[in-house]
Amino acid sequence: MSSQEENDGLGGIIDGKAIAAEIRAEIRNDVSSLSSVIPGLATVLVGERKDSATYVRMKIKACSECGMESIHRALPADATEGDIIAVVRALNEDACVHGILVQLPLPDGINEENVLSEISIEKDVDGFHPLNIGKLAMRGREPLFAPCTPRGCIELLKRSGVEISGKEAVVVGRSNIVGLPVSLLLMHENATVTITHSRTVDLASVVRRADIVVAAVGRTEMVKADWLKPGCVVIDVGMNSKPDSTRKSGYRLVGDVDFEGCRKKASLVTPVPGGVGPMTIAMLLRNCADAAMKCEKSAAQ
Ligand SMILES: *[C@@H]1O[C@H](CO)[C@@H](O)[C@H](O)[C@H]1NC(C)=O
């Protein structure tokens, strides 16, 4: 029975939490099969942003759940670019560190590109080193690591049995963090890709062509049901807070997609929260475990 029938004509839901848990179990398994290496993830946090501190804590916790080590470096908000780069360089040299994650955004006045370029490309588990992005953008080149959230979107599609090759994919948003790299990954999977942005004329009719829609604009519930081709698959990367007086916090998290409306039109949709969100950390751990596995292999040779 298809998920549509189970759901009274509503599209099925892609359970990102369950898929991320499955991936984490695979990682735990891979990590425990390593004999001479324990994967180590270094996290670098600059300043006092509460959201950044929370993300870093979640990553450290997820590491230990997968049997991986974490090495944390905290710098004050007034650290200079030179201070941050010195920390990154020391981590590059540290054999216990297989992946380096510099939590973004960095404080005003710090050039993020300068810092990210310093990360050894073999340890760039976030996939934002210009060389990794450059390889991702070229035919026939393989990046060492693909950025985590975009890779998570592709995993959700594949593990939900969605055929990507030859399909029309429309990506809403062209950010360096999601829109652009997810477009490149979809092209790697042989989709026909359209990237839309604030200057796109008649966005709704462009999205209506899509078999696969990836929404990554950061605009609350912007993608509506009547923008969708019936039966398409929708991946919602958005994470916006919407005022909600029924909640104690006064708000709730919603995506870039009108979820309830779009479920009536799409065959599969990711929810927010519980869709793409849990995949980001899972893919970070996957990249870091892969780096350690490569390390053990090359040491054995
Ligand atoms: C994409 O197409 C190329 C060229 O036909 C092929 O070699 C490659 O295996 C395809 N990749 C995927 C993921 O389908």
PDB file of C-alpha atoms and ligand atoms in Angstrom:
ATOM      1  CA  MET A   1       0.000   0.000   0.000  1.00  0.00           C
ATOM      2  CA  SER A   2       1.336   3.434  -0.830  1.00  0.00           C
ATOM      3  CA  SER A   3       1.670   6.036   1.850  1.00  0.00           C
ATOM      4  CA  GLN A   4      -0.954   8.146   0.067  1.00  0.00           C
ATOM      5  CA  GLU A   5      -3.612   5.493   0.646  1.00  0.00           C
ATOM      6  CA  GLU A   6      -2.667   5.187   4.294  1.00  0.00           C
ATOM      7  CA  ASN A   7      -2.993   8.917   4.679  1.00  0.00           C
ATOM      8  CA  ASP A   8      -6.438   9.624   3.207  1.00  0.00           C
ATOM      9  CA  GLY A   9      -5.162  11.286   0.068  1.00  0.00           C
ATOM     10  CA  LEU A  10      -2.421  13.164   1.879  1.00  0.00           C
ATOM     11  CA  GLY A  11       1.174  12.792   0.848  1.00  0.00           C
ATOM     12  CA  GLY A  12       3.521  10.661   2.882  1.00  0.00           C
ATOM     13  CA  ILE A  13       5.923  12.115   5.379  1.00  0.00           C
ATOM     14  CA  ILE A  14       9.670  11.611   5.130  1.00  0.00           C
ATOM     15  CA  ASP A  15      10.736  10.845   8.689  1.00  0.00           C
ATOM     16  CA  GLY A  16      14.115  12.556   8.982  1.00  0.00           C
ATOM     17  CA  LYS A  17      14.460  11.595  12.616  1.00  0.00           C
ATOM     18  CA  ALA A  18      14.126   7.888  11.834  1.00  0.00           C
ATOM     19  CA  ILE A  19      16.441   8.088   8.825  1.00  0.00           C
ATOM     20  CA  ALA A  20      19.045  10.020  10.834  1.00  0.00           C
ATOM     21  CA  ALA A  21      18.845   7.391  13.594  1.00  0.00           C
ATOM     22  CA  GLU A  22      19.422   4.672  10.995  1.00  0.00           C
ATOM     23  CA  ILE A  23      22.492   6.526   9.695  1.00  0.00           C
ATOM     24  CA  ARG A  24      23.825   7.013  13.208  1.00  0.00           C
ATOM     25  CA  ALA A  25      23.475   3.290  13.862  1.00  0.00           C
ATOM     26  CA  GLU A  26      25.496   2.604  10.700  1.00  0.00           C
ATOM     27  CA  ILE A  27      28.153   5.058  11.868  1.00  0.00           C
ATOM     28  CA  ARG A  28      28.324   3.466  15.340  1.00  0.00           C
ATOM     29  CA  ASN A  29      28.821   0.154  13.651  1.00  0.00           C
ATOM     30  CA  ASP A  30      31.591   1.470  11.378  1.00  0.00           C
ATOM     31  CA  VAL A  31      33.306   3.211  14.287  1.00  0.00           C
ATOM     32  CA  SER A  32      33.309   0.059  16.392  1.00  0.00           C
ATOM     33  CA  SER A  33      34.890  -1.897  13.547  1.00  0.00           C
ATOM     34  CA  LEU A  34      37.909   0.431  13.455  1.00  0.00           C
ATOM     35  CA  SER A  35      40.874  -1.155  15.200  1.00  0.00           C
ATOM     36  CA  SER A  36      43.564   1.503  15.504  1.00  0.00           C
ATOM     37  CA  VAL A  37      41.697   4.807  15.241  1.00  0.00           C
ATOM     38  CA  ILE A  38      38.977   6.524  17.239  1.00  0.00           C
ATOM     39  CA  PRO A  39      37.345   9.194  15.078  1.00  0.00           C
ATOM     40  CA  GLY A  40      37.806  12.636  16.627  1.00  0.00           C
ATOM     41  CA  LEU A  41      35.773  15.733  15.796  1.00  0.00           C
ATOM     42  CA  ALA A  42      37.124  19.133  16.816  1.00  0.00           C
ATOM     43  CA  THR A  43      34.594  21.900  17.368  1.00  0.00           C
ATOM     44  CA  VAL A  44      35.656  25.539  17.402  1.00  0.00           C
ATOM     45  CA  LEU A  45      33.255  28.026  18.957  1.00  0.00           C
ATOM     46  CA  VAL A  46      34.012  31.741  18.939  1.00  0.00           C
ATOM     47  CA  GLY A  47      31.993  34.083  21.134  1.00  0.00           C
ATOM     48  CA  GLU A  48      28.869  33.664  23.217  1.00  0.00           C
ATOM     49  CA  ARG A  49      26.005  33.156  20.761  1.00  0.00           C
ATOM     50  CA  LYS A  50      23.484  30.924  22.514  1.00  0.00           C
ATOM     51  CA  ASP A  51      22.256  29.216  19.323  1.00  0.00           C
ATOM     52  CA  SER A  52      25.822  28.427  18.230  1.00  0.00           C
ATOM     53  CA  ALA A  53      26.654  27.047  21.683  1.00  0.00           C
ATOM     54  CA  THR A  54      23.557  24.816  21.506  1.00  0.00           C
ATOM     55  CA  TYR A  55      24.479  23.480  18.052  1.00  0.00           C
ATOM     56  CA  VAL A  56      28.011  22.704  19.215  1.00  0.00           C
ATOM     57  CA  ARG A  57      26.712  20.925  22.323  1.00  0.00           C
ATOM     58  CA  MET A  58      24.369  18.815  20.169  1.00  0.00           C
ATOM     59  CA  LYS A  59      27.265  17.856  17.894  1.00  0.00           C
ATOM     60  CA  ILE A  60      29.484  16.871  20.825  1.00  0.00           C
ATOM     61  CA  LYS A  61      26.696  14.760  22.332  1.00  0.00           C
ATOM     62  CA  ALA A  62      25.990  13.044  19.004  1.00  0.00           C
ATOM     63  CA  CYS A  63      29.708  12.282  18.671  1.00  0.00           C
ATOM     64  CA  SER A  64      29.851  10.440  21.956  1.00  0.00           C
ATOM     65  CA  GLU A  65      26.669   8.506  21.124  1.00  0.00           C
ATOM     66  CA  CYS A  66      28.408   7.195  18.014  1.00  0.00           C
ATOM     67  CA  GLY A  67      31.570   6.231  19.901  1.00  0.00           C
ATOM     68  CA  MET A  68      33.534   9.188  18.583  1.00  0.00           C
ATOM     69  CA  GLU A  69      35.766  11.586  20.513  1.00  0.00           C
ATOM     70  CA  SER A  70      35.253  15.316  20.523  1.00  0.00           C
ATOM     71  CA  ILE A  71      37.790  18.020  21.138  1.00  0.00           C
ATOM     72  CA  HIS A  72      36.329  21.399  21.954  1.00  0.00           C
ATOM     73  CA  ARG A  73      38.038  24.776  21.560  1.00  0.00           C
ATOM     74  CA  ALA A  74      36.234  27.883  22.821  1.00  0.00           C
ATOM     75  CA  LEU A  75      37.485  31.366  22.013  1.00  0.00           C
ATOM     76  CA  PRO A  76      36.229  34.692  23.366  1.00  0.00           C
ATOM     77  CA  ALA A  77      34.080  36.963  21.185  1.00  0.00           C
ATOM     78  CA  ASP A  78      36.994  39.370  20.794  1.00  0.00           C
ATOM     79  CA  ALA A  79      39.385  36.724  19.430  1.00  0.00           C
ATOM     80  CA  THR A  80      41.203  37.951  16.335  1.00  0.00           C
ATOM     81  CA  GLU A  81      41.224  36.219  12.983  1.00  0.00           C
ATOM     82  CA  GLY A  82      44.824  35.298  13.766  1.00  0.00           C
ATOM     83  CA  ASP A  83      43.815  33.687  17.073  1.00  0.00           C
ATOM     84  CA  ILE A  84      41.170  31.554  15.369  1.00  0.00           C
ATOM     85  CA  ILE A  85      43.504  30.564  12.555  1.00  0.00           C
ATOM     86  CA  ALA A  86      46.162  29.538  15.103  1.00  0.00           C
ATOM     87  CA  VAL A  87      43.638  27.197  16.747  1.00  0.00           C
ATOM     88  CA  VAL A  88      42.656  25.730  13.369  1.00  0.00           C
ATOM     89  CA  ARG A  89      46.299  25.160  12.418  1.00  0.00           C
ATOM     90  CA  ALA A  90      47.013  23.364  15.697  1.00  0.00           C
ATOM     91  CA  LEU A  91      44.007  21.101  15.075  1.00  0.00           C
ATOM     92  CA  ASN A  92      45.245  20.432  11.523  1.00  0.00           C
ATOM     93  CA  GLU A  93      48.452  19.056  13.072  1.00  0.00           C
ATOM     94  CA  ASP A  94      46.702  16.981  15.737  1.00  0.00           C
ATOM     95  CA  ALA A  95      46.589  13.306  14.705  1.00  0.00           C
ATOM     96  CA  CYS A  96      43.654  12.612  17.059  1.00  0.00           C
ATOM     97  CA  VAL A  97      41.512  15.074  15.114  1.00  0.00           C
ATOM     98  CA  HIS A  98      39.901  13.741  11.907  1.00  0.00           C
ATOM     99  CA  GLY A  99      37.392  16.487  11.381  1.00  0.00           C
ATOM    100  CA  ILE A 100      37.341  20.198  12.195  1.00  0.00           C
ATOM    101  CA  LEU A 101      34.127  22.113  12.526  1.00  0.00           C
ATOM    102  CA  VAL A 102      34.250  25.891  12.923  1.00  0.00           C
ATOM    103  CA  GLN A 103      30.805  26.896  14.096  1.00  0.00           C
ATOM    104  CA  LEU A 104      29.370  29.675  11.918  1.00  0.00           C
ATOM    105  CA  PRO A 105      28.618  32.526  11.955  1.00  0.00           C
ATOM    106  CA  LEU A 106      31.894  33.936  13.230  1.00  0.00           C
ATOM    107  CA  PRO A 107      31.768  37.317  15.006  1.00  0.00           C
ATOM    108  CA  ASP A 108      31.551  40.490  12.889  1.00  0.00           C
ATOM    109  CA  GLY A 109      34.871  41.570  11.513  1.00  0.00           C
ATOM    110  CA  ILE A 110      36.202  38.041  11.086  1.00  0.00           C
ATOM    111  CA  ASN A 111      36.528  36.920   7.484  1.00  0.00           C
ATOM    112  CA  GLU A 112      34.925  33.472   7.449  1.00  0.00           C
ATOM    113  CA  GLU A 113      36.490  32.518   4.151  1.00  0.00           C
ATOM    114  CA  ASN A 114      39.983  33.216   5.485  1.00  0.00           C
ATOM    115  CA  VAL A 115      39.318  30.962   8.474  1.00  0.00           C
ATOM    116  CA  LEU A 116      37.621  28.136   6.562  1.00  0.00           C
ATOM    117  CA  SER A 117      40.413  28.119   3.954  1.00  0.00           C
ATOM    118  CA  GLU A 118      42.867  27.244   6.731  1.00  0.00           C
ATOM    119  CA  ILE A 119      41.139  23.957   7.573  1.00  0.00           C
ATOM    120  CA  SER A 120      43.099  21.074   6.130  1.00  0.00           C
ATOM    121  CA  ILE A 121      40.998  19.796   3.219  1.00  0.00           C
ATOM    122  CA  GLU A 122      41.301  16.225   4.597  1.00  0.00           C
ATOM    123  CA  LYS A 123      39.623  17.415   7.815  1.00  0.00           C
ATOM    124  CA  ASP A 124      36.980  19.661   6.246  1.00  0.00           C
ATOM    125  CA  VAL A 125      34.010  17.589   7.423  1.00  0.00           C
ATOM    126  CA  ASP A 126      31.655  20.559   7.060  1.00  0.00           C
ATOM    127  CA  GLY A 127      32.567  20.643   3.363  1.00  0.00           C
ATOM    128  CA  PHE A 128      32.885  24.438   3.173  1.00  0.00           C
ATOM    129  CA  HIS A 129      36.557  24.668   2.210  1.00  0.00           C
ATOM    130  CA  PRO A 130      36.671  26.537  -1.121  1.00  0.00           C
ATOM    131  CA  LEU A 131      38.544  23.593  -2.658  1.00  0.00           C
ATOM    132  CA  ASN A 132      35.850  21.120  -1.630  1.00  0.00           C
ATOM    133  CA  ILE A 133      33.126  23.411  -2.975  1.00  0.00           C
ATOM    134  CA  GLY A 134      35.175  23.912  -6.146  1.00  0.00           C
ATOM    135  CA  LYS A 135      35.500  20.183  -6.719  1.00  0.00           C
ATOM    136  CA  LEU A 136      31.780  19.787  -6.081  1.00  0.00           C
ATOM    137  CA  ALA A 137      31.151  22.326  -8.841  1.00  0.00           C
ATOM    138  CA  MET A 138      33.273  20.531 -11.454  1.00  0.00           C
ATOM    139  CA  ARG A 139      32.362  17.551 -13.564  1.00  0.00           C
ATOM    140  CA  GLY A 140      34.270  14.381 -12.877  1.00  0.00           C
ATOM    141  CA  ARG A 141      35.809  15.694  -9.643  1.00  0.00           C
ATOM    142  CA  GLU A 142      34.843  14.371  -6.276  1.00  0.00           C
ATOM    143  CA  PRO A 143      34.961  16.581  -3.203  1.00  0.00           C
ATOM    144  CA  LEU A 144      36.468  14.872  -0.153  1.00  0.00           C
ATOM    145  CA  PHE A 145      33.394  15.956   1.791  1.00  0.00           C
ATOM    146  CA  ALA A 146      30.037  17.342   0.721  1.00  0.00           C
ATOM    147  CA  PRO A 147      28.381  19.955   2.966  1.00  0.00           C
ATOM    148  CA  CYS A 148      26.225  18.271   5.597  1.00  0.00           C
ATOM    149  CA  THR A 149      22.746  19.753   5.152  1.00  0.00           C
ATOM    150  CA  PRO A 150      22.780  19.417   1.339  1.00  0.00           C
ATOM    151  CA  ARG A 151      24.104  15.855   1.613  1.00  0.00           C
ATOM    152  CA  GLY A 152      21.355  15.183   4.145  1.00  0.00           C
ATOM    153  CA  CYS A 153      18.723  16.285   1.594  1.00  0.00           C
ATOM    154  CA  ILE A 154      20.078  13.824  -0.982  1.00  0.00           C
ATOM    155  CA  GLU A 155      20.166  10.992   1.594  1.00  0.00           C
ATOM    156  CA  LEU A 156      16.530  11.666   2.507  1.00  0.00           C
ATOM    157  CA  LEU A 157      15.548  11.342  -1.160  1.00  0.00           C
ATOM    158  CA  LYS A 158      17.581   8.187  -1.758  1.00  0.00           C
ATOM    159  CA  ARG A 159      16.508   6.427   1.419  1.00  0.00           C
ATOM    160  CA  SER A 160      12.879   7.240   0.628  1.00  0.00           C
ATOM    161  CA  GLY A 161      13.257   5.507  -2.725  1.00  0.00           C
ATOM    162  CA  VAL A 162      12.935   8.701  -4.769  1.00  0.00           C
ATOM    163  CA  GLU A 163      14.464   8.456  -8.234  1.00  0.00           C
ATOM    164  CA  ILE A 164      16.618  11.531  -8.882  1.00  0.00           C
ATOM    165  CA  SER A 165      18.278  10.795 -12.223  1.00  0.00           C
ATOM    166  CA  GLY A 166      16.503  12.493 -15.130  1.00  0.00           C
ATOM    167  CA  LYS A 167      14.016  14.301 -12.874  1.00  0.00           C
ATOM    168  CA  GLU A 168      13.280  18.020 -12.811  1.00  0.00           C
ATOM    169  CA  ALA A 169      14.576  19.478  -9.563  1.00  0.00           C
ATOM    170  CA  VAL A 170      13.870  23.062  -8.558  1.00  0.00           C
ATOM    171  CA  VAL A 171      15.859  24.579  -5.709  1.00  0.00           C
ATOM    172  CA  VAL A 172      14.380  27.663  -4.095  1.00  0.00           C
ATOM    173  CA  GLY A 173      17.258  29.759  -2.719  1.00  0.00           C
ATOM    174  CA  ARG A 174      20.904  30.081  -3.715  1.00  0.00           C
ATOM    175  CA  SER A 175      22.783  30.328  -0.406  1.00  0.00           C
ATOM    176  CA  ASN A 176      26.352  29.082  -0.083  1.00  0.00           C
ATOM    177  CA  ILE A 177      25.306  26.857   2.795  1.00  0.00           C
ATOM    178  CA  VAL A 178      22.353  25.040   1.212  1.00  0.00           C
ATOM    179  CA  GLY A 179      20.843  26.266  -2.061  1.00  0.00           C
ATOM    180  CA  LEU A 180      23.974  26.289  -4.167  1.00  0.00           C
ATOM    181  CA  PRO A 181      25.616  23.060  -2.903  1.00  0.00           C
ATOM    182  CA  VAL A 182      22.339  21.092  -2.934  1.00  0.00           C
ATOM    183  CA  SER A 183      21.894  22.137  -6.580  1.00  0.00           C
ATOM    184  CA  LEU A 184      25.354  20.812  -7.380  1.00  0.00           C
ATOM    185  CA  LEU A 185      24.668  17.535  -5.582  1.00  0.00           C
ATOM    186  CA  LEU A 186      21.367  17.104  -7.442  1.00  0.00           C
ATOM    187  CA  MET A 187      23.230  17.654 -10.696  1.00  0.00           C
ATOM    188  CA  HIS A 188      25.758  14.988  -9.630  1.00  0.00           C
ATOM    189  CA  GLU A 189      22.759  12.685  -9.266  1.00  0.00           C
ATOM    190  CA  ASN A 190      21.808  13.591 -12.848  1.00  0.00           C
ATOM    191  CA  ALA A 191      18.709  15.644 -12.098  1.00  0.00           C
ATOM    192  CA  THR A 192      17.875  18.569 -14.385  1.00  0.00           C
ATOM    193  CA  VAL A 193      18.340  21.412 -11.950  1.00  0.00           C
ATOM    194  CA  THR A 194      16.869  24.907 -11.807  1.00  0.00           C
ATOM    195  CA  ILE A 195      18.048  27.319  -9.117  1.00  0.00           C
ATOM    196  CA  THR A 196      15.582  30.069  -8.263  1.00  0.00           C
ATOM    197  CA  HIS A 197      16.149  33.218  -6.204  1.00  0.00           C
ATOM    198  CA  SER A 198      14.776  36.641  -5.393  1.00  0.00           C
ATOM    199  CA  ARG A 199      15.011  37.788  -9.032  1.00  0.00           C
ATOM    200  CA  THR A 200      13.254  34.745 -10.478  1.00  0.00           C
ATOM    201  CA  VAL A 201      10.190  35.775 -12.506  1.00  0.00           C
ATOM    202  CA  ASP A 202       6.993  33.847 -11.698  1.00  0.00           C
ATOM    203  CA  LEU A 203       8.536  31.543  -9.111  1.00  0.00           C
ATOM    204  CA  ALA A 204       5.303  29.556  -8.701  1.00  0.00           C
ATOM    205  CA  SER A 205       5.263  28.436 -12.314  1.00  0.00           C
ATOM    206  CA  VAL A 206       8.955  27.451 -12.177  1.00  0.00           C
ATOM    207  CA  VAL A 207       8.351  25.362  -9.040  1.00  0.00           C
ATOM    208  CA  ARG A 208       5.330  23.767 -10.752  1.00  0.00           C
ATOM    209  CA  ARG A 209       7.708  22.070 -13.211  1.00  0.00           C
ATOM    210  CA  ALA A 210       9.508  20.227 -10.432  1.00  0.00           C
ATOM    211  CA  ASP A 211       9.422  16.527  -9.618  1.00  0.00           C
ATOM    212  CA  ILE A 212      11.655  17.400  -6.663  1.00  0.00           C
ATOM    213  CA  VAL A 213      11.414  20.724  -4.823  1.00  0.00           C
ATOM    214  CA  VAL A 214      14.079  21.792  -2.334  1.00  0.00           C
ATOM    215  CA  ALA A 215      13.029  24.870  -0.382  1.00  0.00           C
ATOM    216  CA  ALA A 216      15.913  26.722   1.268  1.00  0.00           C
ATOM    217  CA  VAL A 217      15.058  30.416   1.366  1.00  0.00           C
ATOM    218  CA  GLY A 218      14.340  31.045   5.038  1.00  0.00           C
ATOM    219  CA  ARG A 219      10.859  32.487   4.395  1.00  0.00           C
ATOM    220  CA  THR A 220       8.031  31.201   6.567  1.00  0.00           C
ATOM    221  CA  GLU A 221       5.703  28.822   4.660  1.00  0.00           C
ATOM    222  CA  MET A 222       6.399  30.530   1.348  1.00  0.00           C
ATOM    223  CA  VAL A 223       5.927  27.497  -0.914  1.00  0.00           C
ATOM    224  CA  LYS A 224       2.199  26.876  -1.342  1.00  0.00           C
ATOM    225  CA  ALA A 225       0.260  23.824  -2.467  1.00  0.00           C
ATOM    226  CA  ASP A 226      -0.791  25.431  -5.771  1.00  0.00           C
ATOM    227  CA  TRP A 227       2.902  25.872  -6.667  1.00  0.00           C
ATOM    228  CA  LEU A 228       3.343  22.102  -6.782  1.00  0.00           C
ATOM    229  CA  LYS A 229       3.006  19.542  -9.518  1.00  0.00           C
ATOM    230  CA  PRO A 230       0.768  16.751  -8.175  1.00  0.00           C
ATOM    231  CA  GLY A 231       2.832  13.872  -6.815  1.00  0.00           C
ATOM    232  CA  CYS A 232       6.105  15.782  -6.495  1.00  0.00           C
ATOM    233  CA  VAL A 233       8.510  15.328  -3.589  1.00  0.00           C
ATOM    234  CA  VAL A 234       9.213  18.294  -1.310  1.00  0.00           C
ATOM    235  CA  ILE A 235      12.313  18.747   0.854  1.00  0.00           C
ATOM    236  CA  ASP A 236      11.917  21.636   3.273  1.00  0.00           C
ATOM    237  CA  VAL A 237      15.198  23.001   4.615  1.00  0.00           C
ATOM    238  CA  GLY A 238      13.597  26.052   6.245  1.00  0.00           C
ATOM    239  CA  MET A 239      13.619  26.620  10.007  1.00  0.00           C
ATOM    240  CA  ASN A 240      11.594  29.689  10.877  1.00  0.00           C
ATOM    241  CA  SER A 241       9.876  30.627  14.087  1.00  0.00           C
ATOM    242  CA  LYS A 242       6.238  31.546  13.703  1.00  0.00           C
ATOM    243  CA  PRO A 243       4.256  33.305  16.431  1.00  0.00           C
ATOM    244  CA  ASP A 244       1.942  30.812  18.179  1.00  0.00           C
ATOM    245  CA  SER A 245       0.073  31.922  21.275  1.00  0.00           C
ATOM    246  CA  THR A 246      -0.858  28.311  22.144  1.00  0.00           C
ATOM    247  CA  ARG A 247       2.821  27.559  22.840  1.00  0.00           C
ATOM    248  CA  LYS A 248       4.563  28.366  26.088  1.00  0.00           C
ATOM    249  CA  SER A 249       7.488  29.815  24.141  1.00  0.00           C
ATOM    250  CA  GLY A 250       5.075  31.968  22.103  1.00  0.00           C
ATOM    251  CA  TYR A 251       6.266  30.495  18.823  1.00  0.00           C
ATOM    252  CA  ARG A 252       6.711  27.261  16.904  1.00  0.00           C
ATOM    253  CA  LEU A 253       9.135  26.106  14.260  1.00  0.00           C
ATOM    254  CA  VAL A 254       7.888  25.991  10.682  1.00  0.00           C
ATOM    255  CA  GLY A 255       9.616  25.500   7.359  1.00  0.00           C
ATOM    256  CA  ASP A 256       9.709  27.347   4.053  1.00  0.00           C
ATOM    257  CA  VAL A 257       6.813  25.182   2.893  1.00  0.00           C
ATOM    258  CA  ASP A 258       3.137  25.330   3.843  1.00  0.00           C
ATOM    259  CA  PHE A 259       3.247  21.766   5.169  1.00  0.00           C
ATOM    260  CA  GLU A 260      -0.458  21.012   5.639  1.00  0.00           C
ATOM    261  CA  GLY A 261      -1.388  22.466   2.264  1.00  0.00           C
ATOM    262  CA  CYS A 262       1.476  20.841   0.393  1.00  0.00           C
ATOM    263  CA  ARG A 263       0.733  17.401   1.815  1.00  0.00           C
ATOM    264  CA  LYS A 264      -2.478  17.447  -0.222  1.00  0.00           C
ATOM    265  CA  LYS A 265      -0.530  17.829  -3.439  1.00  0.00           C
ATOM    266  CA  ALA A 266       2.874  16.165  -2.971  1.00  0.00           C
ATOM    267  CA  SER A 267       3.580  12.438  -2.734  1.00  0.00           C
ATOM    268  CA  LEU A 268       6.222  12.970  -0.042  1.00  0.00           C
ATOM    269  CA  VAL A 269       7.078  15.931   2.171  1.00  0.00           C
ATOM    270  CA  THR A 270       9.601  16.489   4.953  1.00  0.00           C
ATOM    271  CA  PRO A 271       8.161  17.946   8.156  1.00  0.00           C
ATOM    272  CA  VAL A 272       9.719  20.779  10.201  1.00  0.00           C
ATOM    273  CA  PRO A 273      10.987  19.916  12.729  1.00  0.00           C
ATOM    274  CA  GLY A 274      11.962  16.282  12.184  1.00  0.00           C
ATOM    275  CA  GLY A 275      12.819  16.364   8.482  1.00  0.00           C
ATOM    276  CA  VAL A 276      16.105  17.779   7.204  1.00  0.00           C
ATOM    277  CA  GLY A 277      17.168  19.073  10.644  1.00  0.00           C
ATOM    278  CA  PRO A 278      18.292  15.761  12.209  1.00  0.00           C
ATOM    279  CA  MET A 279      20.173  14.874   9.029  1.00  0.00           C
ATOM    280  CA  THR A 280      22.712  17.689   9.314  1.00  0.00           C
ATOM    281  CA  ILE A 281      24.451  16.278  12.387  1.00  0.00           C
ATOM    282  CA  ALA A 282      24.132  12.712  11.096  1.00  0.00           C
ATOM    283  CA  MET A 283      25.985  13.692   7.910  1.00  0.00           C
ATOM    284  CA  LEU A 284      28.619  15.585   9.903  1.00  0.00           C
ATOM    285  CA  LEU A 285      29.320  12.419  11.895  1.00  0.00           C
ATOM    286  CA  ARG A 286      29.284  10.377   8.673  1.00  0.00           C
ATOM    287  CA  ASN A 287      31.906  12.696   7.133  1.00  0.00           C
ATOM    288  CA  CYS A 288      34.047  12.537  10.269  1.00  0.00           C
ATOM    289  CA  ALA A 289      33.824   8.742  10.509  1.00  0.00           C
ATOM    290  CA  ASP A 290      34.725   8.498   6.814  1.00  0.00           C
ATOM    291  CA  ALA A 291      37.784  10.697   7.434  1.00  0.00           C
ATOM    292  CA  ALA A 292      38.927   8.406  10.258  1.00  0.00           C
ATOM    293  CA  MET A 293      38.283   5.275   8.180  1.00  0.00           C
ATOM    294  CA  LYS A 294      40.434   6.710   5.381  1.00  0.00           C
ATOM    295  CA  CYS A 295      43.111   7.450   7.953  1.00  0.00           C
ATOM    296  CA  GLU A 296      43.177   3.864   9.256  1.00  0.00           C
ATOM    297  CA  LYS A 297      43.258   2.506   5.708  1.00  0.00           C
ATOM    298  CA  SER A 298      46.177   4.680   4.638  1.00  0.00           C
ATOM    299  CA  ALA A 299      48.088   3.836   7.838  1.00  0.00           C
ATOM    300  CA  ALA A 300      47.673   0.134   7.021  1.00  0.00           C
ATOM    301  CA  GLN A 301      49.219   0.562   3.579  1.00  0.00           C
TER     302      GLN A 301
HETATM  303  C1  LIG B   1      25.045  10.211 -14.037  1.00  0.00           C
HETATM  304  O1  LIG B   1      25.271  10.106 -15.432  1.00  0.00           O
HETATM  305  C2  LIG B   1      26.592   9.716 -15.780  1.00  0.00           C
HETATM  306  C3  LIG B   1      26.727   9.797 -17.290  1.00  0.00           C
HETATM  307  O2  LIG B   1      25.762   8.993 -17.914  1.00  0.00           O
HETATM  308  C4  LIG B   1      26.856   8.322 -15.220  1.00  0.00           C
HETATM  309  O3  LIG B   1      28.174   7.936 -15.518  1.00  0.00           O
HETATM  310  C5  LIG B   1      26.661   8.352 -13.718  1.00  0.00           C
HETATM  311  O4  LIG B   1      26.828   7.053 -13.174  1.00  0.00           O
HETATM  312  C6  LIG B   1      25.302   8.887 -13.352  1.00  0.00           C
HETATM  313  N1  LIG B   1      25.218   9.043 -11.901  1.00  0.00           N
HETATM  314  C7  LIG B   1      24.149   8.721 -11.195  1.00  0.00           C
HETATM  315  C8  LIG B   1      24.276   8.931  -9.723  1.00  0.00           C
HETATM  316  O5  LIG B   1      23.127   8.291 -11.683  1.00  0.00           O
END
